[in-house]
Short mmCIF file of C-alpha atoms and ligand atoms in Angstrom, two decimals:
data_model
loop_
_atom_site.label_atom_id
_atom_site.label_comp_id
_atom_site.label_asym_id
_atom_site.label_seq_id
_atom_site.Cartn_x
_atom_site.Cartn_y
_atom_site.Cartn_z
CA MET A 1 93.50 40.65 149.26
CA LYS A 2 96.17 39.36 151.55
CA LYS A 3 93.51 37.81 153.76
CA ILE A 4 91.77 36.12 150.80
CA GLY A 5 95.13 34.87 149.57
CA GLY A 6 95.89 33.47 153.02
CA SER A 7 92.52 31.69 153.27
CA LEU A 8 92.94 30.33 149.79
CA PHE A 9 96.33 29.03 150.75
CA ILE A 10 94.89 27.33 153.84
CA LEU A 11 92.03 25.88 151.81
CA LEU A 12 94.44 24.56 149.20
CA ALA A 13 96.68 23.16 151.90
CA VAL A 14 93.72 21.40 153.56
CA LEU A 15 92.55 20.05 150.19
CA CYS A 16 96.03 18.87 149.45
CA ILE A 17 96.32 17.10 152.79
CA PHE A 18 93.03 15.31 152.09
CA GLY A 19 93.99 14.62 148.50
CA CYS A 20 97.44 13.44 149.35
CA ASN A 21 96.08 11.22 152.10
CA LYS A 22 93.58 9.76 149.69
CA LYS A 23 96.30 9.14 147.17
CA GLU A 24 98.42 7.53 149.83
CA ASN A 25 95.55 5.26 150.86
CA ASN A 26 94.88 4.35 147.24
CA ASN A 27 98.50 3.57 146.77
CA LYS A 28 98.43 1.43 149.86
CA THR A 29 95.41 -0.54 148.67
CA ASN A 30 97.04 -0.92 145.29
CA SER A 31 100.32 -2.04 146.67
CA ASP A 32 98.59 -4.46 149.08
CA THR A 33 97.04 -6.31 146.22
CA MET A 34 99.77 -5.57 143.70
CA GLU A 35 102.73 -6.18 145.99
CA ASN A 36 102.49 -9.96 146.09
CA VAL A 37 101.01 -10.65 142.61
CA GLN A 38 102.12 -8.41 139.79
CA VAL A 39 100.64 -8.57 136.33
CA SER A 40 102.50 -7.71 133.14
CA ASP A 41 102.26 -8.38 129.40
CA TYR A 42 104.02 -11.57 128.37
CA GLY A 43 103.42 -12.09 124.65
CA VAL A 44 100.90 -12.55 121.86
CA THR A 45 100.03 -15.96 120.39
CA ALA A 46 99.86 -16.60 116.63
CA LYS A 47 96.07 -16.34 116.93
CA GLY A 48 96.41 -12.87 118.45
CA ASP A 49 95.64 -13.66 122.09
CA SER A 50 97.48 -11.49 124.60
CA ILE A 51 99.10 -13.56 127.32
CA LYS A 52 99.84 -12.14 130.75
CA LYS A 53 102.52 -12.96 133.23
CA TYR A 54 101.75 -13.09 136.96
CA THR A 55 104.62 -12.70 139.39
CA LEU A 56 104.04 -14.04 142.90
CA THR A 57 106.42 -12.65 145.52
CA ASN A 58 106.53 -13.75 149.16
CA LYS A 59 107.83 -11.89 152.20
CA ASN A 60 111.34 -13.35 151.76
CA GLY A 61 111.60 -12.04 148.21
CA MET A 62 111.13 -15.43 146.56
CA LYS A 63 109.44 -15.02 143.16
CA VAL A 64 107.47 -17.35 140.90
CA GLU A 65 106.33 -16.32 137.42
CA ILE A 66 103.29 -17.96 135.85
CA ILE A 67 101.59 -17.25 132.52
CA ASN A 68 97.94 -17.84 131.72
CA TYR A 69 98.95 -19.85 128.64
CA GLY A 70 99.02 -23.47 129.84
CA GLY A 71 99.28 -22.24 133.45
CA ILE A 72 103.01 -22.45 132.80
CA ILE A 73 105.58 -21.66 135.48
CA THR A 74 108.20 -19.75 133.48
CA SER A 75 110.52 -18.90 136.37
CA LEU A 76 111.01 -19.84 140.03
CA MET A 77 113.73 -18.05 141.98
CA ALA A 78 115.02 -19.98 144.99
CA PRO A 79 117.84 -19.02 147.38
CA ASP A 80 121.07 -21.02 147.66
CA LYS A 81 123.08 -21.54 150.86
CA ASN A 82 124.49 -17.99 150.56
CA GLY A 83 121.05 -16.45 150.07
CA LYS A 84 121.55 -15.98 146.33
CA TYR A 85 118.31 -16.29 144.36
CA GLN A 86 118.52 -18.13 141.03
CA ASP A 87 116.00 -19.57 138.61
CA VAL A 88 115.62 -23.31 139.20
CA VAL A 89 113.02 -24.24 136.55
CA LEU A 90 113.71 -24.90 132.90
CA GLY A 91 111.96 -22.65 130.44
CA PHE A 92 112.19 -21.05 127.05
CA THR A 93 113.78 -17.69 126.35
CA LYS A 94 111.11 -16.78 123.75
CA PRO A 95 107.33 -16.78 124.38
CA GLU A 96 106.73 -18.33 120.91
CA ASP A 97 108.40 -21.54 122.01
CA TYR A 98 105.69 -22.02 124.64
CA PHE A 99 102.94 -21.01 122.22
CA ASN A 100 104.15 -23.25 119.35
CA GLY A 101 103.66 -26.61 121.00
CA ASN A 102 106.02 -26.57 124.02
CA PRO A 103 107.49 -29.95 122.96
CA TYR A 104 108.81 -30.85 126.42
CA TYR A 105 105.78 -29.53 128.35
CA PHE A 106 108.09 -27.11 130.20
CA GLY A 107 106.43 -25.84 133.39
CA ALA A 108 102.88 -26.58 132.22
CA LEU A 109 99.68 -27.71 133.85
CA ILE A 110 98.82 -31.09 132.38
CA GLY A 111 95.27 -32.33 131.76
CA ARG A 112 92.92 -33.93 131.41
CA TYR A 113 95.12 -36.90 131.91
CA GLY A 114 98.76 -36.54 132.94
CA ASN A 115 100.92 -39.38 131.59
CA ARG A 116 99.93 -42.10 129.11
CA ILE A 117 96.74 -43.94 128.25
CA ALA A 118 97.41 -47.11 126.26
CA ASN A 119 96.27 -47.20 122.63
CA ALA A 120 94.60 -43.80 123.15
CA LYS A 121 91.35 -45.38 124.27
CA PHE A 122 89.42 -46.40 127.36
CA THR A 123 85.99 -47.69 128.26
CA LEU A 124 83.79 -45.98 130.79
CA GLU A 125 80.27 -47.06 131.78
CA GLY A 126 80.15 -49.37 128.76
CA LYS A 127 81.20 -46.76 126.20
CA THR A 128 84.60 -46.70 124.49
CA TYR A 129 86.26 -43.33 123.99
CA ASP A 130 88.99 -42.66 121.43
CA ILE A 131 91.26 -39.91 122.65
CA ASP A 132 94.03 -38.03 120.85
CA LYS A 133 96.90 -40.35 119.87
CA ASN A 134 100.00 -38.16 120.20
CA ASP A 135 102.68 -40.54 121.50
CA GLY A 136 103.15 -43.56 119.23
CA PRO A 137 100.10 -45.74 119.83
CA ASN A 138 99.25 -43.94 123.08
CA SER A 139 97.79 -40.68 124.31
CA LEU A 140 100.18 -38.54 126.36
CA HIS A 141 99.40 -35.62 128.70
CA GLY A 142 95.82 -35.05 127.57
CA GLY A 143 96.56 -35.07 123.83
CA LYS A 144 98.23 -32.65 121.45
CA GLU A 145 95.89 -29.84 122.47
CA GLY A 146 95.90 -30.71 126.16
CA PHE A 147 95.55 -28.19 128.98
CA HIS A 148 99.18 -27.11 128.47
CA THR A 149 98.09 -25.36 125.26
CA LYS A 150 94.99 -23.65 126.65
CA ILE A 151 94.48 -20.07 127.68
CA TRP A 152 93.30 -20.10 131.28
CA THR A 153 91.25 -17.37 132.95
CA ALA A 154 93.59 -15.92 135.54
CA GLU A 155 92.94 -13.75 138.55
CA PRO A 156 95.13 -12.90 141.52
CA VAL A 157 93.13 -13.72 144.65
CA LYS A 158 92.68 -10.32 146.29
CA ASP A 159 91.74 -11.25 149.84
CA ALA A 160 94.23 -14.13 150.16
CA LYS A 161 96.84 -13.66 152.90
CA LEU A 162 99.54 -15.17 150.70
CA PRO A 163 100.27 -14.43 147.02
CA THR A 164 97.78 -16.59 145.16
CA LEU A 165 96.83 -16.93 141.52
CA LYS A 166 93.58 -18.61 140.52
CA LEU A 167 93.40 -20.21 137.06
CA THR A 168 90.25 -21.62 135.53
CA TYR A 169 89.71 -23.58 132.35
CA VAL A 170 86.48 -25.08 131.04
CA SER A 171 87.11 -28.04 128.75
CA ALA A 172 84.20 -28.79 126.43
CA ASP A 173 82.51 -32.19 126.32
CA GLY A 174 84.48 -34.25 123.78
CA GLU A 175 87.64 -32.13 123.83
CA GLU A 176 90.58 -34.32 122.77
CA GLY A 177 88.06 -37.19 122.84
CA TYR A 178 87.28 -37.06 126.58
CA PRO A 179 83.66 -37.20 127.76
CA GLY A 180 82.04 -34.50 129.88
CA LYS A 181 82.38 -30.77 130.22
CA LEU A 182 85.16 -30.44 132.78
CA THR A 183 85.64 -27.26 134.80
CA THR A 184 89.11 -27.08 136.31
CA THR A 185 90.43 -24.59 138.83
CA VAL A 186 94.04 -24.42 139.90
CA HIS A 187 95.38 -22.19 142.68
CA TYR A 188 99.08 -21.42 142.83
CA THR A 189 100.09 -20.05 146.26
CA LEU A 190 103.54 -19.02 147.39
CA THR A 191 103.87 -19.52 151.14
CA ASP A 192 106.09 -17.66 153.59
CA ASP A 193 108.24 -20.75 154.06
CA ASN A 194 109.17 -20.80 150.35
CA ALA A 195 106.75 -23.47 149.20
CA LEU A 196 104.80 -23.29 145.97
CA GLU A 197 101.45 -24.90 146.69
CA ILE A 198 99.35 -26.14 143.78
CA SER A 199 95.70 -26.97 144.50
CA TYR A 200 93.62 -28.59 141.79
CA GLU A 201 89.85 -28.87 141.64
CA ALA A 202 87.63 -30.20 138.87
CA GLU A 203 83.97 -30.99 138.25
CA THR A 204 82.28 -32.71 135.35
CA ASP A 205 78.76 -33.02 133.94
CA LYS A 206 79.32 -36.61 132.64
CA ALA A 207 81.42 -39.50 133.91
CA THR A 208 85.02 -38.94 132.79
CA VAL A 209 88.63 -39.55 133.83
CA VAL A 210 90.94 -36.92 135.33
CA ASN A 211 94.61 -36.93 136.32
CA LEU A 212 96.04 -33.44 136.62
CA THR A 213 99.68 -32.63 137.24
CA GLN A 214 102.40 -30.02 136.91
CA HIS A 215 105.27 -30.54 134.50
CA SER A 216 108.02 -28.25 135.81
CA TYR A 217 111.57 -29.39 135.18
CA PHE A 218 113.95 -28.49 137.98
CA ASN A 219 117.67 -27.87 138.05
CA LEU A 220 118.64 -26.68 141.51
CA SER A 221 122.14 -25.61 140.44
CA GLY A 222 120.86 -22.34 138.94
CA ASN A 223 122.92 -23.03 135.80
CA PHE A 224 121.11 -24.99 133.11
CA SER A 225 124.35 -26.18 131.52
CA ASN A 226 124.89 -28.34 134.60
CA LEU A 227 123.32 -31.77 134.41
CA ILE A 228 121.02 -32.91 137.19
CA THR A 229 122.90 -36.21 137.65
CA ASP A 230 124.68 -34.70 140.69
CA HIS A 231 121.39 -33.93 142.47
CA GLU A 232 120.67 -36.31 145.35
CA LEU A 233 117.16 -37.70 145.30
CA GLN A 234 115.16 -39.57 147.88
CA ILE A 235 111.70 -40.97 147.07
CA ASN A 236 109.44 -42.47 149.73
CA ALA A 237 108.42 -45.43 147.64
CA ASP A 238 109.12 -49.13 148.10
CA LYS A 239 107.65 -50.05 144.73
CA PHE A 240 107.51 -48.75 141.17
CA LEU A 241 105.63 -49.62 137.99
CA PRO A 242 107.71 -51.37 135.30
CA VAL A 243 106.69 -50.40 131.76
CA ASN A 244 106.55 -51.89 128.28
CA SER A 245 108.34 -50.51 125.21
CA THR A 246 105.80 -47.67 124.84
CA LEU A 247 106.13 -46.73 128.54
CA ILE A 248 102.75 -48.15 129.58
CA PRO A 249 102.85 -49.93 132.98
CA VAL A 250 102.68 -53.68 132.52
CA GLY A 251 100.54 -53.96 135.67
CA GLU A 252 103.14 -55.43 138.02
CA GLU A 253 104.06 -53.49 141.17
CA LYS A 254 107.76 -54.18 141.55
CA SER A 255 109.89 -53.76 144.65
CA VAL A 256 112.69 -51.20 144.18
CA LYS A 257 115.00 -53.27 146.41
CA GLY A 258 118.23 -54.21 144.67
CA THR A 259 117.33 -52.22 141.53
CA PRO A 260 118.50 -48.81 140.17
CA PHE A 261 114.97 -47.64 141.10
CA ASP A 262 115.74 -47.75 144.82
CA PHE A 263 115.69 -44.14 146.02
CA THR A 264 114.48 -45.02 149.53
CA ALA A 265 117.81 -43.63 150.76
CA ALA A 266 119.10 -40.47 149.08
CA LYS A 267 121.47 -41.08 146.17
CA ALA A 268 122.77 -39.08 143.21
CA ILE A 269 120.40 -39.32 140.24
CA GLY A 270 123.39 -40.28 138.09
CA LYS A 271 124.60 -43.05 140.39
CA ASP A 272 122.77 -45.95 138.72
CA ILE A 273 121.28 -44.22 135.68
CA THR A 274 123.60 -45.99 133.24
CA ALA A 275 123.30 -49.40 134.91
CA GLN A 276 122.52 -52.38 132.70
CA ASP A 277 118.82 -52.59 133.43
CA GLU A 278 115.94 -53.46 131.15
CA GLN A 279 113.64 -50.78 132.61
CA LEU A 280 116.26 -48.03 132.36
CA LYS A 281 116.82 -49.05 128.74
CA LEU A 282 113.11 -48.79 127.96
CA GLY A 283 112.85 -45.35 129.57
CA GLY A 284 116.15 -44.03 128.21
CA GLY A 285 116.82 -43.33 131.91
CA TYR A 286 114.22 -42.80 134.62
CA ASP A 287 110.73 -42.20 133.23
CA HIS A 288 108.59 -44.28 135.56
CA ASN A 289 105.89 -44.02 138.16
CA TRP A 290 106.83 -44.73 141.76
CA ILE A 291 104.11 -46.10 144.05
CA LEU A 292 104.30 -43.72 146.96
CA ASN A 293 104.29 -45.03 150.53
CA GLY A 294 101.48 -43.84 152.78
CA ASN A 295 98.34 -41.85 152.19
CA GLY A 296 97.17 -38.28 152.48
CA MET A 297 99.32 -35.18 152.34
CA ARG A 298 102.89 -36.29 153.04
CA THR A 299 106.48 -35.63 152.01
CA ILE A 300 107.12 -37.99 149.12
CA ALA A 301 110.48 -36.86 147.76
CA THR A 302 113.46 -34.69 148.65
CA VAL A 303 116.10 -33.40 146.26
CA TYR A 304 119.40 -31.90 147.41
CA HIS A 305 121.97 -30.16 145.26
CA PRO A 306 125.24 -30.27 147.24
CA ALA A 307 127.13 -27.43 145.50
CA SER A 308 124.40 -24.81 145.93
CA GLY A 309 122.95 -26.27 149.12
CA ARG A 310 119.44 -26.02 147.64
CA VAL A 311 116.86 -28.52 148.85
CA MET A 312 113.47 -29.17 147.31
CA GLU A 313 110.85 -31.22 149.16
CA VAL A 314 107.76 -32.50 147.40
CA MET A 315 104.53 -33.02 149.32
CA THR A 316 101.38 -34.47 147.81
CA ASP A 317 98.20 -36.39 148.52
CA GLN A 318 98.55 -38.36 145.28
CA PRO A 319 99.32 -42.11 145.09
CA GLY A 320 102.14 -41.83 142.50
CA VAL A 321 104.96 -39.71 141.16
CA GLN A 322 106.50 -39.83 137.69
CA PHE A 323 110.21 -39.27 138.11
CA TYR A 324 111.49 -38.26 134.69
CA SER A 325 115.21 -37.59 134.26
CA GLY A 326 114.90 -35.34 131.20
CA ASN A 327 115.84 -38.12 128.76
CA PHE A 328 114.20 -36.52 125.73
CA LEU A 329 115.85 -33.10 126.08
CA ASP A 330 117.88 -32.94 122.93
CA GLY A 331 119.90 -29.72 122.70
CA LYS A 332 117.44 -27.91 120.42
CA PHE A 333 116.54 -24.95 122.64
CA ASP A 334 118.53 -22.20 124.34
CA THR A 335 118.58 -22.19 128.11
CA LYS A 336 117.95 -19.08 130.19
CA THR A 337 121.61 -19.08 131.31
CA GLY A 338 123.35 -19.78 127.97
CA GLY A 339 123.95 -23.03 126.09
CA LYS A 340 121.23 -25.54 125.16
CA TYR A 341 118.93 -27.79 127.17
CA GLU A 342 120.71 -31.12 126.84
CA LYS A 343 119.61 -34.59 127.92
CA ARG A 344 119.41 -34.59 131.74
CA SER A 345 119.62 -30.83 132.20
CA GLY A 346 116.38 -31.03 134.20
CA PHE A 347 114.21 -33.51 136.06
CA CYS A 348 110.49 -33.69 136.79
CA LEU A 349 108.64 -35.06 139.79
CA GLU A 350 105.08 -35.15 138.46
CA THR A 351 102.67 -36.07 141.25
CA GLN A 352 99.72 -38.03 139.92
CA HIS A 353 97.67 -41.20 139.69
CA TYR A 354 99.30 -44.09 137.87
CA PRO A 355 99.60 -44.03 134.09
CA ASP A 356 96.92 -45.87 132.11
CA SER A 357 94.63 -46.18 135.15
CA PRO A 358 91.46 -46.01 133.00
CA ASN A 359 92.52 -49.35 131.44
CA GLN A 360 93.94 -50.96 134.58
CA PRO A 361 91.18 -51.67 137.11
CA ALA A 362 93.70 -52.77 139.78
CA PHE A 363 95.07 -49.20 139.93
CA PRO A 364 93.42 -46.51 142.09
CA THR A 365 90.57 -45.05 140.06
CA THR A 366 90.81 -41.80 138.09
CA GLU A 367 87.07 -41.67 137.34
CA LEU A 368 85.13 -38.54 138.13
CA LYS A 369 81.34 -38.53 138.14
CA PRO A 370 78.89 -35.62 138.08
CA GLY A 371 78.35 -34.31 141.61
CA GLN A 372 81.83 -35.40 142.73
CA LYS A 373 84.70 -33.00 143.24
CA TYR A 374 88.23 -33.83 142.13
CA GLN A 375 90.52 -32.19 144.67
CA THR A 376 94.26 -32.65 145.12
CA LYS A 377 97.26 -30.72 146.35
CA THR A 378 101.01 -30.74 145.74
CA MET A 379 103.73 -28.56 147.20
CA TYR A 380 107.31 -27.92 146.12
CA LYS A 381 109.16 -26.46 149.11
CA PHE A 382 112.58 -24.84 148.84
CA SER A 383 115.17 -24.55 151.58
CA VAL A 384 118.93 -24.91 152.04
CA LYS A 385 121.30 -27.31 153.77
CA LYS A 386 124.69 -25.86 154.71
C1 GLA B 1 106.56 -37.16 130.78
C2 GLA B 1 106.72 -38.47 130.13
C3 GLA B 1 107.98 -38.52 129.36
C4 GLA B 1 108.05 -37.38 128.37
C5 GLA B 1 107.85 -36.08 129.10
C6 GLA B 1 107.76 -34.92 128.16
O1 GLA B 1 107.32 -37.02 131.87
O2 GLA B 1 106.65 -39.52 131.04
O3 GLA B 1 108.09 -39.73 128.69
O4 GLA B 1 107.06 -37.54 127.40
O5 GLA B 1 106.69 -36.11 129.85
O6 GLA B 1 108.81 -34.85 127.28
#
């Protein structure tokens, strides 16, 4: 009896060692894939769709949260000069506010066409297309039901070395008035040097126009009651695009020299924002496209917040950036740190092709034809200056 008991004990012990090992291995595999991208429930839309939140974490502990509704970045934690992580992107406190229209396009992926198209129409290969008119006479950010309102198919990329989320959205031929079935893939990757990399790809089955961007609003202070006018901005651009009263570029490429639009050397965003200037009046502040110097992937802008020491560099391969100083934020929504989002409590640096390119042949083209691949990349890199 004793002997049988002893053997049983040994057998059980051996089984347990195997079992435990197996469990440990499983856990390891799980944590390898789970560790850097975690999935959780975020909310349910009015139509009953369950939305998930994906948290990307890098080896330094920096975290970015993204939802598969609109590909929206809902949170981005960046360290200050003392190593304190704080959220530096504007966002709503309630999921419904994203699902019910997201009036400011907080954190969203923008498509098919970031920025404005004049009179909500364009002609391509001899055919005129009427697209959704959602901004006075113009079409803004792909129309009312643009990509920022779509549910994207999301999957953490398992074999990627860095935390990566892949989002895919197939836009039907004719959606919001645009021709061609457009398949878009966006990869969000968080690198070990605290950069959020956004790679966009798109393919179409008919000639169309594409101009994708990301609409995060940043406030590097970590307190959304602080205005961004004290942030120091530098943009590598000698020229910008003056606009008309509906914020459509008039076609002229104007030198920034001697104007409030000169950010070639770093200066506080608030320094010239109230200057007597026709273009600032039209935009209600800065809401213009800068013509970026150089080509290919390059650093195009740097933002520094002196009090926190936070620095954000923007790298892109795009020809333009819309610098928007949060002029339309109007105190209607609660911030994540108390108080309301007021005018100038955030700024955007939306990398993109120029606004209204489909109607302005002198601008770099935004046309995409079947067989071609739209491919661009932008990075927002966070560091500190002490
Ligand atoms: C863009 C536009 C602005 C404004 C915001 C969203 O940046 O250029 O005019 O519409 O989006 O509020």
